[in-house]
Each structure stands twice: as C-alpha cells, then as structure tokens.
mmCIF file of C-alpha atoms and ligand atoms in Angstrom:
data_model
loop_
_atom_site.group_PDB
_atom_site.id
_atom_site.type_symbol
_atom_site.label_atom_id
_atom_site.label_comp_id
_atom_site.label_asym_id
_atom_site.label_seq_id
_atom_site.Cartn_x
_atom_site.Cartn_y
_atom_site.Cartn_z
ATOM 1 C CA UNK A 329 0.000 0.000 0.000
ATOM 2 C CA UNK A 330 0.932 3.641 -0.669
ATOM 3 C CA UNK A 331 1.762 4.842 2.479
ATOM 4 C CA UNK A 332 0.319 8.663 3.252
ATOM 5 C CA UNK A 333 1.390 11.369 5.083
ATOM 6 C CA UNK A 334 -0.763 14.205 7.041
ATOM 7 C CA UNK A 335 1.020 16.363 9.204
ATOM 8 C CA UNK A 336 -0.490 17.285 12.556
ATOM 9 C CA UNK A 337 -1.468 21.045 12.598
ATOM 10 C CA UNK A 338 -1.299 20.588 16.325
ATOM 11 C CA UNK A 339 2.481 21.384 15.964
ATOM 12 C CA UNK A 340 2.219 24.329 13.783
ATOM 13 C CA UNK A 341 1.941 28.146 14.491
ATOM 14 C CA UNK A 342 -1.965 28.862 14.606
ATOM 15 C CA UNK A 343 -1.233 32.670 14.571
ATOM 16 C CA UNK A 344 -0.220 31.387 10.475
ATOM 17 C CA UNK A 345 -2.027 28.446 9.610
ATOM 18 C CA UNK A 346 -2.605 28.799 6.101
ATOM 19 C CA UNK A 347 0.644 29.279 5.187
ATOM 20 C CA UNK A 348 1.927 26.433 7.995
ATOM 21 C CA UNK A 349 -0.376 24.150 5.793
ATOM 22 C CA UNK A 350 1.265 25.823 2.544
ATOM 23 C CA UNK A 351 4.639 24.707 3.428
ATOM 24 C CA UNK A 352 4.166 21.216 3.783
ATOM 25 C CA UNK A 353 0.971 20.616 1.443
ATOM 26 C CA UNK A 354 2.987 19.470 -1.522
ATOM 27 C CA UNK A 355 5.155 16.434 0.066
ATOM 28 C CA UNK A 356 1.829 15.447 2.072
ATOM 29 C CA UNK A 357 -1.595 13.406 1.201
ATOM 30 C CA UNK A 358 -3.738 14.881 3.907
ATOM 31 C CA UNK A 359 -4.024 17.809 6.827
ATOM 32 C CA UNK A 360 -5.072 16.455 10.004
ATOM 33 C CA UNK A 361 -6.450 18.302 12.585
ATOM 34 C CA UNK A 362 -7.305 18.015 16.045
ATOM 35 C CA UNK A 363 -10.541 18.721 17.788
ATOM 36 C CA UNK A 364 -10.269 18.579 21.743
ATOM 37 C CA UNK A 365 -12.807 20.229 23.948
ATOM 38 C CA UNK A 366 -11.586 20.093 27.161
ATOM 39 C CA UNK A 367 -13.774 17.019 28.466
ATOM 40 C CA UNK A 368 -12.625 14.199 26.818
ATOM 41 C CA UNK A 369 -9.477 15.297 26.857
ATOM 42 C CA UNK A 370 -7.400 18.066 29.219
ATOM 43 C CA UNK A 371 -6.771 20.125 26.412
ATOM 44 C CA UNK A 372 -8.911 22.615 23.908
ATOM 45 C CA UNK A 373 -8.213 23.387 20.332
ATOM 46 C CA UNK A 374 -10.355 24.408 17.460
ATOM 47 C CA UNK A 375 -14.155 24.182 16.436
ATOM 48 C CA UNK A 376 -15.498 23.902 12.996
ATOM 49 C CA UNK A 377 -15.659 27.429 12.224
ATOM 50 C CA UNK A 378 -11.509 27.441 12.273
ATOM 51 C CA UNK A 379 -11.633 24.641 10.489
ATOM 52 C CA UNK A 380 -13.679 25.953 7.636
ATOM 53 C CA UNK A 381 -11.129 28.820 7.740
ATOM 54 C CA UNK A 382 -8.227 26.445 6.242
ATOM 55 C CA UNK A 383 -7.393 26.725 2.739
ATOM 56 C CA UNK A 384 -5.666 23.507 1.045
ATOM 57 C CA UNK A 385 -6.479 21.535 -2.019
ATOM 58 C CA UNK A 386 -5.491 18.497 0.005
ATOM 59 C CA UNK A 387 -8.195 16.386 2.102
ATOM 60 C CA UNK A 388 -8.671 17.396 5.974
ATOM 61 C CA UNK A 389 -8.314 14.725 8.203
ATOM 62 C CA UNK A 390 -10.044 15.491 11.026
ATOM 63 C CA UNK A 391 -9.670 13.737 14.669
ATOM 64 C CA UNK A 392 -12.361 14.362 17.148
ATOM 65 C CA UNK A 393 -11.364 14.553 20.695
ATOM 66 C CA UNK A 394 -14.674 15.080 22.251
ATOM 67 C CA UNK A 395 -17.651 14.069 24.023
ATOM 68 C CA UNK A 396 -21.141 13.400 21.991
ATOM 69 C CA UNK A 397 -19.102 13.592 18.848
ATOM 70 C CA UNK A 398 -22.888 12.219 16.909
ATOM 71 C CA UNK A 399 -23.966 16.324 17.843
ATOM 72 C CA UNK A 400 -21.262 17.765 15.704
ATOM 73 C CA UNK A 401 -20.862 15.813 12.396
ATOM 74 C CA UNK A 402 -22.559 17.971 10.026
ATOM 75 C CA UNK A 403 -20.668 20.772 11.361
ATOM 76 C CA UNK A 404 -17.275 19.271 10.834
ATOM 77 C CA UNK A 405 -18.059 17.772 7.132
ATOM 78 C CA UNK A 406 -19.795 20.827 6.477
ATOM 79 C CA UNK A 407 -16.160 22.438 7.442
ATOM 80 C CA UNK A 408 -14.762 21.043 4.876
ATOM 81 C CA UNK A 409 -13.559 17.234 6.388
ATOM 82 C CA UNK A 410 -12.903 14.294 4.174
ATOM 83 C CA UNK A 411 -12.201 11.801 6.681
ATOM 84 C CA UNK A 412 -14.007 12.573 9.917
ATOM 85 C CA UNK A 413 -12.720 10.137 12.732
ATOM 86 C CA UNK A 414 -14.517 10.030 16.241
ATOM 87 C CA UNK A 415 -13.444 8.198 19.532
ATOM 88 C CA UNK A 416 -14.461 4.942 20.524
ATOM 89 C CA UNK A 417 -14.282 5.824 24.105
ATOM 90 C CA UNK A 418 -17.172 8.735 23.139
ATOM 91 C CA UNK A 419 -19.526 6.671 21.549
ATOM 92 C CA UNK A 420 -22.328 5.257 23.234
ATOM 93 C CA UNK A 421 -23.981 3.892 19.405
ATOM 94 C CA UNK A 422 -20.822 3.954 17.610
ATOM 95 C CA UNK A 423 -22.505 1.879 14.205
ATOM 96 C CA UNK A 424 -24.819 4.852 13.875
ATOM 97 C CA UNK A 425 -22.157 7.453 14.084
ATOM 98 C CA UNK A 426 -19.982 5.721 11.405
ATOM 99 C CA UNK A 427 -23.139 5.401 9.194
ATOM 100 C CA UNK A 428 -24.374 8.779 9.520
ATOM 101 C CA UNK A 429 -20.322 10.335 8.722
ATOM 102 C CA UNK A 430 -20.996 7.708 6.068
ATOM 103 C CA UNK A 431 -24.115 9.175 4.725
ATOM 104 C CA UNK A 432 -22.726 12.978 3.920
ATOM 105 C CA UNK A 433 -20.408 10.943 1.440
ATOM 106 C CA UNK A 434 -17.100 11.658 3.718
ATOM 107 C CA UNK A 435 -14.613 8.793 5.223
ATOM 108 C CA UNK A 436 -15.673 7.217 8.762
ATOM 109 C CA UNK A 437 -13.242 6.941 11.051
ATOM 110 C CA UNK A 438 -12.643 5.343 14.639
ATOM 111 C CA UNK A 439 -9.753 6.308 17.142
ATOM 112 C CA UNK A 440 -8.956 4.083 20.137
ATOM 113 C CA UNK A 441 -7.080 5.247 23.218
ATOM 114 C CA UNK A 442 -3.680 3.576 23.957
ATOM 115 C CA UNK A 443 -5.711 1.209 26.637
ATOM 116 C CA UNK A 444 -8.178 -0.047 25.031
ATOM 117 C CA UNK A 445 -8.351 -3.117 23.197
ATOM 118 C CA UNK A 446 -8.165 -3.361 19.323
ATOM 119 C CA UNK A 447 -10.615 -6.241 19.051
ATOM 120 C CA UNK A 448 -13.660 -4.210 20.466
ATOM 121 C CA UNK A 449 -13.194 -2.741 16.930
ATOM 122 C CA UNK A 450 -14.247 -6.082 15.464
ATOM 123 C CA UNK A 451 -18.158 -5.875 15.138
ATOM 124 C CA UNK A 452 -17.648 -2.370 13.888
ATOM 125 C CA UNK A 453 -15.036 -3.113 10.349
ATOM 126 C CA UNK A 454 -17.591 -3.109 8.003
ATOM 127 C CA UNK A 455 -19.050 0.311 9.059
ATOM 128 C CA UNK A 456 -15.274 1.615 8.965
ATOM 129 C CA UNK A 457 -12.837 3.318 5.948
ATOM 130 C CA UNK A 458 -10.194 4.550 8.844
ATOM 131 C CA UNK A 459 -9.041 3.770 11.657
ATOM 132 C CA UNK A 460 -6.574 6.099 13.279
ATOM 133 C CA UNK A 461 -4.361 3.900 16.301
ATOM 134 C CA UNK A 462 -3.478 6.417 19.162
ATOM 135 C CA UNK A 463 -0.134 6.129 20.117
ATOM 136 C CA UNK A 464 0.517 8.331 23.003
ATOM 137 C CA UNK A 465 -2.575 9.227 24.993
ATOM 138 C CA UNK A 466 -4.412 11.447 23.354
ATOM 139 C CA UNK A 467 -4.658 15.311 23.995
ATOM 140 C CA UNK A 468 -1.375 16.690 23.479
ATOM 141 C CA UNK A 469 1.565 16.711 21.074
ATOM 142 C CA UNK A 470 5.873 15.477 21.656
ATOM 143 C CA UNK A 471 4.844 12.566 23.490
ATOM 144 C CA UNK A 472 6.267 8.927 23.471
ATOM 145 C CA UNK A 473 5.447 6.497 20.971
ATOM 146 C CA UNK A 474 3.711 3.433 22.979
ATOM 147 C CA UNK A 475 5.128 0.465 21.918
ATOM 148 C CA UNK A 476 1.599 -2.056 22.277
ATOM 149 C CA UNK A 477 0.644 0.275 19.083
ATOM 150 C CA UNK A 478 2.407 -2.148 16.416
ATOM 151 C CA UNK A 479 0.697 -5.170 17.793
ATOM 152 C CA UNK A 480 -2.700 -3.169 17.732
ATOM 153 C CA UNK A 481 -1.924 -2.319 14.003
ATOM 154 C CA UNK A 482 -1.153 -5.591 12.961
ATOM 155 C CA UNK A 483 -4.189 -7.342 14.450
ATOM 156 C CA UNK A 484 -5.877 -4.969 12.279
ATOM 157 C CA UNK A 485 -4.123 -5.480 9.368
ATOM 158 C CA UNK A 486 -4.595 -9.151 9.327
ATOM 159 C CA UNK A 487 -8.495 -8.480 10.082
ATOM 160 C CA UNK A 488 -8.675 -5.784 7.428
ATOM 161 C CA UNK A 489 -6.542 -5.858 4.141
ATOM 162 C CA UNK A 490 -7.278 -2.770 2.277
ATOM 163 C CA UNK A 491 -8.405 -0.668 5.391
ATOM 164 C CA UNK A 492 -6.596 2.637 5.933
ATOM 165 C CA UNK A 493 -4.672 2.428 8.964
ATOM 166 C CA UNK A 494 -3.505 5.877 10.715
ATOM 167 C CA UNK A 495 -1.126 6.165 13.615
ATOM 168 C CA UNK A 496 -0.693 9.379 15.334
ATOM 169 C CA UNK A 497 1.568 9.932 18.389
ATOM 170 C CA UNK A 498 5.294 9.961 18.438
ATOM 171 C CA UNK A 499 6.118 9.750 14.902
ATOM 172 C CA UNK A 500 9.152 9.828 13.894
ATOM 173 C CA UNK A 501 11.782 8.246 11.515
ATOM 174 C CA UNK A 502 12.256 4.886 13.264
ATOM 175 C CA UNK A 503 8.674 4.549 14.906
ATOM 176 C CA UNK A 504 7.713 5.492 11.159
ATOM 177 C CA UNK A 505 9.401 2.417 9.861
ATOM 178 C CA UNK A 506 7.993 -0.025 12.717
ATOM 179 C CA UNK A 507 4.328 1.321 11.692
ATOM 180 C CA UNK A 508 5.028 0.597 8.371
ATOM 181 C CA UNK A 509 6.339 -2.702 8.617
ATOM 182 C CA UNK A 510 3.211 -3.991 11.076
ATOM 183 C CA UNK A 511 0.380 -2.146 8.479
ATOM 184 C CA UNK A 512 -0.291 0.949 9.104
ATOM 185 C CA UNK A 513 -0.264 3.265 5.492
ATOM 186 C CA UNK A 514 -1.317 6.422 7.015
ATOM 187 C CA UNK A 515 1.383 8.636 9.529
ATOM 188 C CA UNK A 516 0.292 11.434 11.417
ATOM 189 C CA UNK A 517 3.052 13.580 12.889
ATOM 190 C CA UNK A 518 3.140 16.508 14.313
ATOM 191 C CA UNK A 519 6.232 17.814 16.142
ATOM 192 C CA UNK A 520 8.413 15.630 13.817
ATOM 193 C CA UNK A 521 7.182 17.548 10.955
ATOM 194 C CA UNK A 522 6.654 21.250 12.245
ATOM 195 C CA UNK A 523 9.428 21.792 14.514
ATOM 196 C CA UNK A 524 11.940 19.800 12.152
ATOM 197 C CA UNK A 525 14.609 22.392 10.152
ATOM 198 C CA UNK A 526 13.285 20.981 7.199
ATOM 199 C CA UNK A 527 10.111 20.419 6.742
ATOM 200 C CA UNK A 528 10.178 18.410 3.336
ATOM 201 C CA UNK A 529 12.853 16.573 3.977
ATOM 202 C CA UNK A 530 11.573 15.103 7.347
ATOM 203 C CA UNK A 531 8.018 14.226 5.182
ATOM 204 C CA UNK A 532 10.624 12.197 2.904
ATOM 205 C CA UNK A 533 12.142 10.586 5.694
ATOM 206 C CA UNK A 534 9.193 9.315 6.909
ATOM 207 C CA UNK A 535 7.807 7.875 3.789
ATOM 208 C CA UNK A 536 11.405 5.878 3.826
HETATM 209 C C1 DX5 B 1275 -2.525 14.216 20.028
HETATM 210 C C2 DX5 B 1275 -2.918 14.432 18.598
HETATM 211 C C3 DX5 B 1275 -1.845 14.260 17.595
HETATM 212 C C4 DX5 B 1275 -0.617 15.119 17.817
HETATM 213 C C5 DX5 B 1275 0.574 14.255 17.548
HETATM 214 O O1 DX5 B 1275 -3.634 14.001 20.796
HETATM 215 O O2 DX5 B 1275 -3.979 13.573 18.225
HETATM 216 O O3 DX5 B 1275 -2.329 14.434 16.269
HETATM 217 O O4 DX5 B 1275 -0.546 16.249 17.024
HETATM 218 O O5 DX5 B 1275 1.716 14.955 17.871
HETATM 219 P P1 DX5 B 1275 3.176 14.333 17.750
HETATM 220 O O6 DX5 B 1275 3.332 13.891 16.329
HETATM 221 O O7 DX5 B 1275 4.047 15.478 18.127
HETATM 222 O O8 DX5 B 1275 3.230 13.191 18.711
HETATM 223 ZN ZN1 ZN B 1276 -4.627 13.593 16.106
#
C-alpha cells in the first residue's frame, strides 16, 4: 500500500495556519487536525468554524477529541472534512455514528485510546474506511510512541486488508518504519514535521 502522510497542525503556528499548511501541502496526502474540547481530553483546540477557515487543495483529516461527537458531524463535514474520525471511548452507538459520517459521502473513522483493546473494533469493520491507532494518549503533542501500538496495528491489518490504517503519536523516523512494517499506510506527525529544520525533507524521511 501507498503509504500517506498528514502532518499534525497541532504542531504548527496557529497565529499562520494557512501558510503552515502551505509549506508542507505538496510532500503530504492529507491535513489532520485536532478537535479537543476540554472534556474528553485536558486540552482545547479548534471548532469547525476554524476549520472551515483552512485553505488547502489536500483532504482534511479530522480527529475528534470530544464528548457526543454524533452532535457535531454535520458541522465538521460541512467544514470542509474528508475523513471525519470520532473516539471509541465517546460513543455510546458507535454503528450509527460511522453510518451517519458515512451518509454525507465523507470517510468514517474510529480512534482508540492507547488502553483499550483493538478487538472491540471487530463488530464495527464493516461500518469503517479509517481507523486512526493512538499512540501516546491522546490530547497533546511530543509525546512517546507506545510500543503495544504495532501489535494493535497488525491485528488490524490481518483483520482488514485494504483498510486505511492511521497512527498518530510519536512519529518519527524509526517509529515510522515499525508502523510501516506492522500495516499501518497512514502517519500522522506533528512535532516531527513542524518543529523539524526541514520540513520536506523530514516528510521524505518518513515515507522511507
Ligand atoms: C494528540 C494528537 C496528535 C498530535 C501528535 O492528541 O492527536 O495528532 O498532534 O503529535 P506528535 O506527532 O508530536 O506526537
Ligand atoms: Zn490527532
């Protein structure tokens, strides 16, 4: 599989997001940005309006981090998202949230929090075009990669050939190629792209 790249815009300078975007938007596939609120996790970023704000000609990626993520769907594809992912953990009817992303004709995507268990994803694959593997708990950026990621990735792998597979959390140049090798085709980084010297060449580096 082609593996994809979508930097984090976690990392970058919000004061200049457009051009932040700008400077790595021709060595990347998508933009992905992160939605906290401040409940699910400690930390509170951007709402839909910001995000309709971004200008790119590549797809946004965008990674829920909230509570009663089924309220805010519309808004978010709406926004402008192509892949709209949403957190296990939040769900309490997670098959209707994937079908109603489904429905406005955008991806559906699940996250999972470094603790829980891949195989509660297992009734849900058929509903799914994404899943995005958390690897660092999820709410801020520079953290460790956690290691029980790769097994999580493979599991899903062998349970889902042509699935895209996202991991975001630690990225970097070796916990890039470990993804890689277990089945993961989609890296999200954030610090590891926006505070590099060179922003293309650490996107090269990553896609080995
Ligand atoms: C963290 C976010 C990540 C974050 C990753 O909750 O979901 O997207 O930007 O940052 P790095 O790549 O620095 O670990
Ligand atoms: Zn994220």
């Amino acid at each position: 599989m082609k593996i994809k790249i979508s930097p984090s815009i976690l990392s970058a300078d919000f004061g200049k997001l457009n051009d932040e975007i700008k400077s790595v938007e021709k060595y990347s596939d998508y933009i992905h940005v992160d939605v906290m609120d401040g409940h699910f996790v400690p930390n509170i970023t951007i709402g839909a309006c910001v995000v309709s704000s971004i200008k790119t000609r590549l797809p946004l990626d965008v990674h829920l981090m909230i509570e009663h993520p089924e309220k805010y769907i519309e808004d978010f594809a709406d926004a402008g998202a192509k892949v709209l992912t949403v957190h296990y953990e939040a769900c309490k009817n997670l098959k209707s949230v994937l079908v109603k992303i489904r429905k406005l004709r955008i991806k559906a995507g699940v996250s999972i929090k470094p603790k829980t268990k891949i195989e509660v994803l297992k009734p849900y694959l058929k509903y799914l075009d994404w899943v995005l593997i958390m690897s660092v708990e999820p709410g801020f950026g520079g953290q460790k990669f956690i290691e029980n990621s790769l097994d999580k990735i493979k599991w899903l792998r062998k349970n889902a050939p042509k699935l895209d597979i996202a991991v975001d959390g630690g990225i970097n140049e070796k916990t890039a190629k470990e993804c890689v090798k277990a089945g993961a085709n989609v890296l999200i980084a954030g610090s590891y792209i926006f505070k590099a010297k060179i922003r293309k060449s650490s996107i090269l580096r990553l896609k080995g």
